[in-house]
Coordinates of C-alpha atoms and ligand atoms in Angstrom, one line a residue:
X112 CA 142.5 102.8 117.7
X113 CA 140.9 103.2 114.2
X114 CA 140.3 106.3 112.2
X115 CA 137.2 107.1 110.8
X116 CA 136.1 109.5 107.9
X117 CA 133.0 110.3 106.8
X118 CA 131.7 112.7 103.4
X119 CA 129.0 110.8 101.8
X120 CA 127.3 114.1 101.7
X121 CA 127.4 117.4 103.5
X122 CA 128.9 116.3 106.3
X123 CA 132.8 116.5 106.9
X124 CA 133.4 114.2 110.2
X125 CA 136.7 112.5 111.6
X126 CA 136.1 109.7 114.6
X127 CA 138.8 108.0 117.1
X128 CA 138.1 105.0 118.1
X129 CA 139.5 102.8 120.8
X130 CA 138.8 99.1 119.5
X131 CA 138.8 97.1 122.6
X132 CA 136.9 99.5 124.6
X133 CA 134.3 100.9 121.9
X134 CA 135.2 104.3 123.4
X135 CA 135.0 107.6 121.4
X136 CA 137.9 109.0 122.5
X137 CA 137.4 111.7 119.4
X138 CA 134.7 112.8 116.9
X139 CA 134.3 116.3 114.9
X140 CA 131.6 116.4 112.4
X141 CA 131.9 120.2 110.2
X142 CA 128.3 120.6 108.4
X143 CA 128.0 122.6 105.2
X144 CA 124.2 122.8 105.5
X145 CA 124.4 126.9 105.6
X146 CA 126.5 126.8 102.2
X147 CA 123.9 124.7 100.8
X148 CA 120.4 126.1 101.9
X149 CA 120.3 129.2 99.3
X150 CA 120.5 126.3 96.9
X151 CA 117.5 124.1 98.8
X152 CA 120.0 121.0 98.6
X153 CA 123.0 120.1 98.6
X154 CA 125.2 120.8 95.4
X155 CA 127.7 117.8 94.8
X156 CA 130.7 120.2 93.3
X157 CA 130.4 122.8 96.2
X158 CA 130.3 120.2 98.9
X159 CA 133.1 118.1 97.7
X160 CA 135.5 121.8 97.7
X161 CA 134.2 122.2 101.1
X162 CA 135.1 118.7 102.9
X163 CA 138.9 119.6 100.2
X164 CA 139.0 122.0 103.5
X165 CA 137.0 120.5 106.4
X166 CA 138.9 117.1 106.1
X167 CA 142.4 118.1 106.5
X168 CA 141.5 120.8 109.8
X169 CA 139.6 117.9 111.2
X170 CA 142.6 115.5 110.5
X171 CA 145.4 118.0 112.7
X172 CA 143.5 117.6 115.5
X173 CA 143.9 113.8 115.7
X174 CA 147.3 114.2 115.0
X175 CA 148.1 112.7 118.9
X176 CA 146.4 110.0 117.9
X177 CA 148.8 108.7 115.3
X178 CA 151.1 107.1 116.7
X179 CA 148.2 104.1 118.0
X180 CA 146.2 103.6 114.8
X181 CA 145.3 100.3 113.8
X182 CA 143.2 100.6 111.0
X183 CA 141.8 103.4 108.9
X184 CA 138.3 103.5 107.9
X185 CA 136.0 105.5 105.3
X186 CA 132.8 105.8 103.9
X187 CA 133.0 104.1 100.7
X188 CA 129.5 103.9 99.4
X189 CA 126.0 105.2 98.6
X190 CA 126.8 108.3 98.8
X191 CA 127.5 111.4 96.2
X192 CA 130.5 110.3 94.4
X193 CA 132.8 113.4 94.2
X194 CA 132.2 113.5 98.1
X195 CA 133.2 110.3 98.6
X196 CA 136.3 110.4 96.8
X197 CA 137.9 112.8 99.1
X198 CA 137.2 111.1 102.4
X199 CA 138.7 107.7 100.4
X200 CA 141.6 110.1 99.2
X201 CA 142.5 111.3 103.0
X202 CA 141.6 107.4 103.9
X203 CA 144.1 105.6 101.2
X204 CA 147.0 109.1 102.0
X205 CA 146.4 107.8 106.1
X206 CA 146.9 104.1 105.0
X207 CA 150.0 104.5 103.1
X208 CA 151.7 107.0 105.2
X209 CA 151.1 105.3 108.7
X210 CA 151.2 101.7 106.8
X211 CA 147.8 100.3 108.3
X212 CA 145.2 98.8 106.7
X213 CA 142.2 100.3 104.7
X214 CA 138.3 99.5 105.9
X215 CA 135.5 100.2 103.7
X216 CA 132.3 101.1 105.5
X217 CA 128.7 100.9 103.7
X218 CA 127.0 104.1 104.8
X219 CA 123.3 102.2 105.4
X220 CA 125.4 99.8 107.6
X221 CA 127.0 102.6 109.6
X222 CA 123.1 104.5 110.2
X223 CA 122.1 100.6 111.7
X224 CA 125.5 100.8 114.1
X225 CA 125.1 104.4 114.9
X226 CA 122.5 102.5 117.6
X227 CA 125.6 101.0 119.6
X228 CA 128.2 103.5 119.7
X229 CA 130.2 102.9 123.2
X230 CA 127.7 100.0 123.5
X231 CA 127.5 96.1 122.6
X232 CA 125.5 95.2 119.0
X233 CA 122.0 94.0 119.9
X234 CA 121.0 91.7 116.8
X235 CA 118.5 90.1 115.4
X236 CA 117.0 93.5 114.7
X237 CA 114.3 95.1 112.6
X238 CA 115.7 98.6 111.2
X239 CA 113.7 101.5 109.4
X240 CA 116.3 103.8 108.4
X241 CA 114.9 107.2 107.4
X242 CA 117.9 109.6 105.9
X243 CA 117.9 111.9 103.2
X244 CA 118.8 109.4 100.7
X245 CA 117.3 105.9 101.9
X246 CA 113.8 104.9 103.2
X247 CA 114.2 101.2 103.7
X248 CA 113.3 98.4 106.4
X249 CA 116.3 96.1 106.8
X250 CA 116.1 92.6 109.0
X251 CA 119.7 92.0 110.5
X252 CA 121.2 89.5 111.9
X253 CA 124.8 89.8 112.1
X254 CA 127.3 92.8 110.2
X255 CA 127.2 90.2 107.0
X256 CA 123.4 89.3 107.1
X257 CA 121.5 92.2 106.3
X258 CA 118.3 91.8 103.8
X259 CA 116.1 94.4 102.6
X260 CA 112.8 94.4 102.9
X261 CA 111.5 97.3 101.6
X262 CA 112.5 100.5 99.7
X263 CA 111.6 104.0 98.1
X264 CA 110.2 103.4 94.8
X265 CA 111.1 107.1 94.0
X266 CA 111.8 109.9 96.7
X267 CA 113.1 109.3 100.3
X268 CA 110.9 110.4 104.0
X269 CA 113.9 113.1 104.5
X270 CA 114.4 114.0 100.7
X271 CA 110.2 114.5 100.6
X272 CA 110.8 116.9 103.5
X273 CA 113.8 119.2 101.8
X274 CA 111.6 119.3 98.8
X275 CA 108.7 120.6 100.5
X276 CA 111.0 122.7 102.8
X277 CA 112.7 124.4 99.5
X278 CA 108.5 124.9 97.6
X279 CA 108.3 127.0 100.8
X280 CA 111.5 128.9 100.4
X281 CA 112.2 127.7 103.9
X282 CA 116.2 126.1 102.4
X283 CA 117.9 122.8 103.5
X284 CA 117.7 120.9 105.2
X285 CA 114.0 120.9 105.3
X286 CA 113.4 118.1 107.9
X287 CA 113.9 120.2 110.9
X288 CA 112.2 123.2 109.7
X289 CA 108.7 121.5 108.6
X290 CA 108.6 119.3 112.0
X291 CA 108.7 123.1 113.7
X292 CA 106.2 124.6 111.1
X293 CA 104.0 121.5 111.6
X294 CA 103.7 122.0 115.3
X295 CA 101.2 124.8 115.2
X296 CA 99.3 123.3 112.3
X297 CA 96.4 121.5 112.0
X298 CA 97.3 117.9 110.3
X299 CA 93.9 117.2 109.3
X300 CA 93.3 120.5 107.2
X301 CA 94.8 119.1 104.1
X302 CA 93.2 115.8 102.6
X303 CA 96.6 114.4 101.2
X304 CA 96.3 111.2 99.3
X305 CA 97.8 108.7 101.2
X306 CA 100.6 106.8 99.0
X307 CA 100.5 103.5 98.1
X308 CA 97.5 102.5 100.6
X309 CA 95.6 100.5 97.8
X310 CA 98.5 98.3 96.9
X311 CA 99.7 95.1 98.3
X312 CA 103.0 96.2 97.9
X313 CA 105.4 96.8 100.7
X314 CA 107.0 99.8 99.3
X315 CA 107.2 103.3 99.8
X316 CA 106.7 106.6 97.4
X317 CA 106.9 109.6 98.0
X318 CA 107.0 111.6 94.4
X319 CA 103.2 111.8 94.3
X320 CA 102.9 113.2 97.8
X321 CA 105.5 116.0 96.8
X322 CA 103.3 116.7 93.8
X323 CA 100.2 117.2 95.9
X324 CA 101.8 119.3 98.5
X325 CA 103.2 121.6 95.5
X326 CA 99.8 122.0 94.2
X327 CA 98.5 123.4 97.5
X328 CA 101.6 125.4 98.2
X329 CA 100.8 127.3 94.9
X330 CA 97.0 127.7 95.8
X331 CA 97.8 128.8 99.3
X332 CA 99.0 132.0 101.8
X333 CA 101.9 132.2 103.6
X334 CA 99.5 131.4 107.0
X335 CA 98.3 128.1 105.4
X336 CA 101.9 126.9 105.5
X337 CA 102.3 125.7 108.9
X338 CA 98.8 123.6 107.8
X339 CA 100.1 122.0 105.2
X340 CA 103.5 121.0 106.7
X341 CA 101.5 119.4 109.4
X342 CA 99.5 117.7 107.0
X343 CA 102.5 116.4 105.0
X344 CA 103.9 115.2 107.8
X345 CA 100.9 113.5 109.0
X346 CA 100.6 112.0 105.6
X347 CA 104.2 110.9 105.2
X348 CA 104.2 109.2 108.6
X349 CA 101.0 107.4 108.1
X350 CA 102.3 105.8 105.1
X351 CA 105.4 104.5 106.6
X352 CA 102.7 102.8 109.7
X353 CA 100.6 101.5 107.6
X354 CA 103.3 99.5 105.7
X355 CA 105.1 98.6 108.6
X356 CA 101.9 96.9 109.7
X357 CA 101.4 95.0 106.8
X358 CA 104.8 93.7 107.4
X359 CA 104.3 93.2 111.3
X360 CA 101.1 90.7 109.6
X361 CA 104.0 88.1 108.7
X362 CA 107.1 88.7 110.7
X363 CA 106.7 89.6 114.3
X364 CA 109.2 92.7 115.4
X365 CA 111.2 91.9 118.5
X366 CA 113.1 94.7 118.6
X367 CA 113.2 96.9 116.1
X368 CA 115.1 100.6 115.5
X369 CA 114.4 103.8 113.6
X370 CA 118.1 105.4 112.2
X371 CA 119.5 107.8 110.0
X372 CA 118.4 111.8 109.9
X373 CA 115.0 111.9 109.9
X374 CA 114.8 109.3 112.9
X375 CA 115.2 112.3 114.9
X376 CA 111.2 113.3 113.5
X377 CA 109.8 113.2 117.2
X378 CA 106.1 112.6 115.7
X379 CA 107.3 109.4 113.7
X380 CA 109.2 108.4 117.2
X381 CA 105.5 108.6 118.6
X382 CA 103.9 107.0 115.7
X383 CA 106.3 104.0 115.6
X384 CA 106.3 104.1 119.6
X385 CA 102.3 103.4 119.6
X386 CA 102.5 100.9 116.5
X387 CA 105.0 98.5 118.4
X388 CA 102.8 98.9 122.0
X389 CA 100.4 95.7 120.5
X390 CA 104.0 93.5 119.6
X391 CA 105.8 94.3 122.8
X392 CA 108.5 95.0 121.1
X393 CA 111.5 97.1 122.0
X394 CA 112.6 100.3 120.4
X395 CA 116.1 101.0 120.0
X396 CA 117.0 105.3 119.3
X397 CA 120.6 106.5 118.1
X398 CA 121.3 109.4 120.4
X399 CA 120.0 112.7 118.6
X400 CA 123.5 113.9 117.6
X401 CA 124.1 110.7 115.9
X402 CA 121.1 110.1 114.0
X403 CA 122.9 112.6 111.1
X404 CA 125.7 111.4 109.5
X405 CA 128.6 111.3 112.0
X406 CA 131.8 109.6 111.6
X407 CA 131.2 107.8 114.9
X408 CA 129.0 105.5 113.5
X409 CA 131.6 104.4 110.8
X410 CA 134.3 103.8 113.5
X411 CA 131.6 101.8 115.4
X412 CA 131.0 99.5 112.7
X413 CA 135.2 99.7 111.4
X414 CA 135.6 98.0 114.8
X415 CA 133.8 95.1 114.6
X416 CA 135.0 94.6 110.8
X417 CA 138.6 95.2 112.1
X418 CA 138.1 92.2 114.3
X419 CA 136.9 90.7 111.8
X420 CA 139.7 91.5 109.3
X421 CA 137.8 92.8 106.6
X422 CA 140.4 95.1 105.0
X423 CA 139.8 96.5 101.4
X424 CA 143.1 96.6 99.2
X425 CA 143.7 100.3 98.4
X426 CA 143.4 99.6 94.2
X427 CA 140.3 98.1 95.0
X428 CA 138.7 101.0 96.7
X429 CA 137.5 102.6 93.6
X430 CA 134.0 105.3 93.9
X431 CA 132.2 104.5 91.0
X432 CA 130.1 107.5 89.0
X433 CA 127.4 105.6 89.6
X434 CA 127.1 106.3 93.4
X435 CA 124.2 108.4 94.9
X436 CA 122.9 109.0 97.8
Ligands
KG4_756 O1 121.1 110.5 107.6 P1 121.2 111.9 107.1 O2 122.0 113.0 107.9 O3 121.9 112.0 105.6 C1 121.7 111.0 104.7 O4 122.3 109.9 104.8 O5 120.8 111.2 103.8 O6 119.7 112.4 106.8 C2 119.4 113.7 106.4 C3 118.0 113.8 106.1 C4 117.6 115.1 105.4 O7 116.7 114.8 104.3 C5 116.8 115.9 106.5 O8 115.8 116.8 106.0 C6 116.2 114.7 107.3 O9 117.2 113.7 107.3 N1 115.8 115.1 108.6 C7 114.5 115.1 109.1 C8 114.5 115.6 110.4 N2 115.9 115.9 110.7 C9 116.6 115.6 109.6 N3 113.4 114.7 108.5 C10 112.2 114.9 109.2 N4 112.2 115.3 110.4 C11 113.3 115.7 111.1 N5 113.3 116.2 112.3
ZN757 ZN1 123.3 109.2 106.1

């Protein structure tokens, strides 16, 4: 069995799991989005206290698993540096203590593999992976071929939604709370720019669409609210189709995935849904409760790199100040 540990964020999460099988035999995720939505986002120094006490209650409940770990696995990078360091902490304590190797897990990496937890991989693949920190199309092939395509120039599809969650006063995270406001609104009420739609670029932005949506906020009632998040959702959605067309022009989609937080928007699952009809192409969903950040994911992806043998020597784990998210 591996153990998995997750705090790239806000999230404290622990995962068993059995490496022949694939099974989760074990997964507790604690979230700290309550601490963090008077602030409308999540503040590094508070979160990395938090997980200080999340980790170690998580760990004593796998304490029966002990005695049949393999391998010890941890989120090692993007992510918010003082949170990182104490799920690598725990990690490097575990690996000493029970004498069994370290794996370190690329976050982005363990979004793409949150797709085949308990399952087999399912590669090549085309990924959009939507989180709070990330809005990129990836083309995989295998664990160790993974190429971007295309990034955020500026602000992520869930970081656009806390910021426009937090102009409303409506706290963090903001991804769940517009998609509900934006039900009852009307999308086409408010004329939002759409970004980047003039360039040739296959790229996405989302600072200037913020920017808009502020500029209304402060012109508008409290009633006009549900209007504009619907027409900031419509907006933001758009821009991701309209790129991924542009890219479906030169490379065909098979099968192709939406991941991380925001993959749970159910009118982007529509939107990409309609877009891939013309390619018959197959979508691949994470289940709902693993489109967050999970730990599950991590030991999904520590499996395959255990069988792989691709162990990081504990002085070489090392969480640079120059992480983000
Ligand atoms: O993957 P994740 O849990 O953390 C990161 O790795 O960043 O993603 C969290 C992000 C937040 O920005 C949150 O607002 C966004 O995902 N999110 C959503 C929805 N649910 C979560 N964005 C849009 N619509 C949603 N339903
Ligand atoms: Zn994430």
């Amino acid at each position: 069995m591996i153990l998995s540990i997750e705090s790239s964020c806000d999230d404290s999460a622990i995962a068993i799991t059995d490496i022949k099988t694939k099974k989760l035999l074990f997964h507790k995720k604690i979230s700290q989005e309550l601490e963090h939505s008077v602030y409308g986002g999540v503040v590094p120094e508070l979160a990395a206290r938090l997980h200080a006490e999340a980790l170690p209650k998580i760990l004593e409940e796998c304490k029966a698993y002990f005695k049949d770990l393999k391998a010890v696995s941890v989120t090692s990078t993007p992510g918010l540096a003082v949170t990182l360091v104490e799920g690598v902490t725990m990690a490097k304590a575990i690996s000493v203590a029970l004498g069994i190797p370290l794996i370190s897990v690329n976050h982005l990496v363990g979004h793409i593999y949150s797709l085949f937890i308990e399952k087999e991989t399912q590669f090549p693949l085309t990924v959009l992976l939507v989180s709070g920190g990330h809005t990129q199309v990836m083309e995989i092939k295998s664990l160790e071929q993974i190429e971007t395509i295309a990034k955020s120039m500026d602000d992520s599809f869930g970081e656009s939604f806390d910021k426009v969650a937090k102009m409303m006063g409506l706290g963090y995270p903001g991804g769940p709370v517009i998609e509900k406001l934006a039900k009852g609104g009307d999308r086409k009420r408010y004329n939002f720019t759409i970004p980047l739609s003039q360039s040739k670029l296959i790229a996405f932005s989302y600072s200037g669409l913020k920017n808009a949506v502020r500029l209304a906020i402060e012109k508008a009632e409290q009633k006009d609210y549900k209007d504009i998040a619907a027409s900031f959702e419509y907006i933001a959605t758009v821009h991701l189709i309209q790129k991924l067309k542009k890219y479906f022009k030169t490379v065909q989609p098979k099968t192709f995935a939406i991941v991380g937080g925001a993959s749970a928007n159910l009118y982007l699952r529509s939107q990409i849904k309609e877009l891939l009809k013309p390619h018959n192409a197959e979508l691949l969903l994470s289940e709902l409760k693993y489109c967050s950040d999970n730990a599950a994911m991590i030991g999904r992806v520590s499996i395959e790199m255990y069988e792989k043998k691709i162990f990081t020597p504990m002085d070489e784990l090392v969480i640079s100040s120059k992480n983000k998210l």
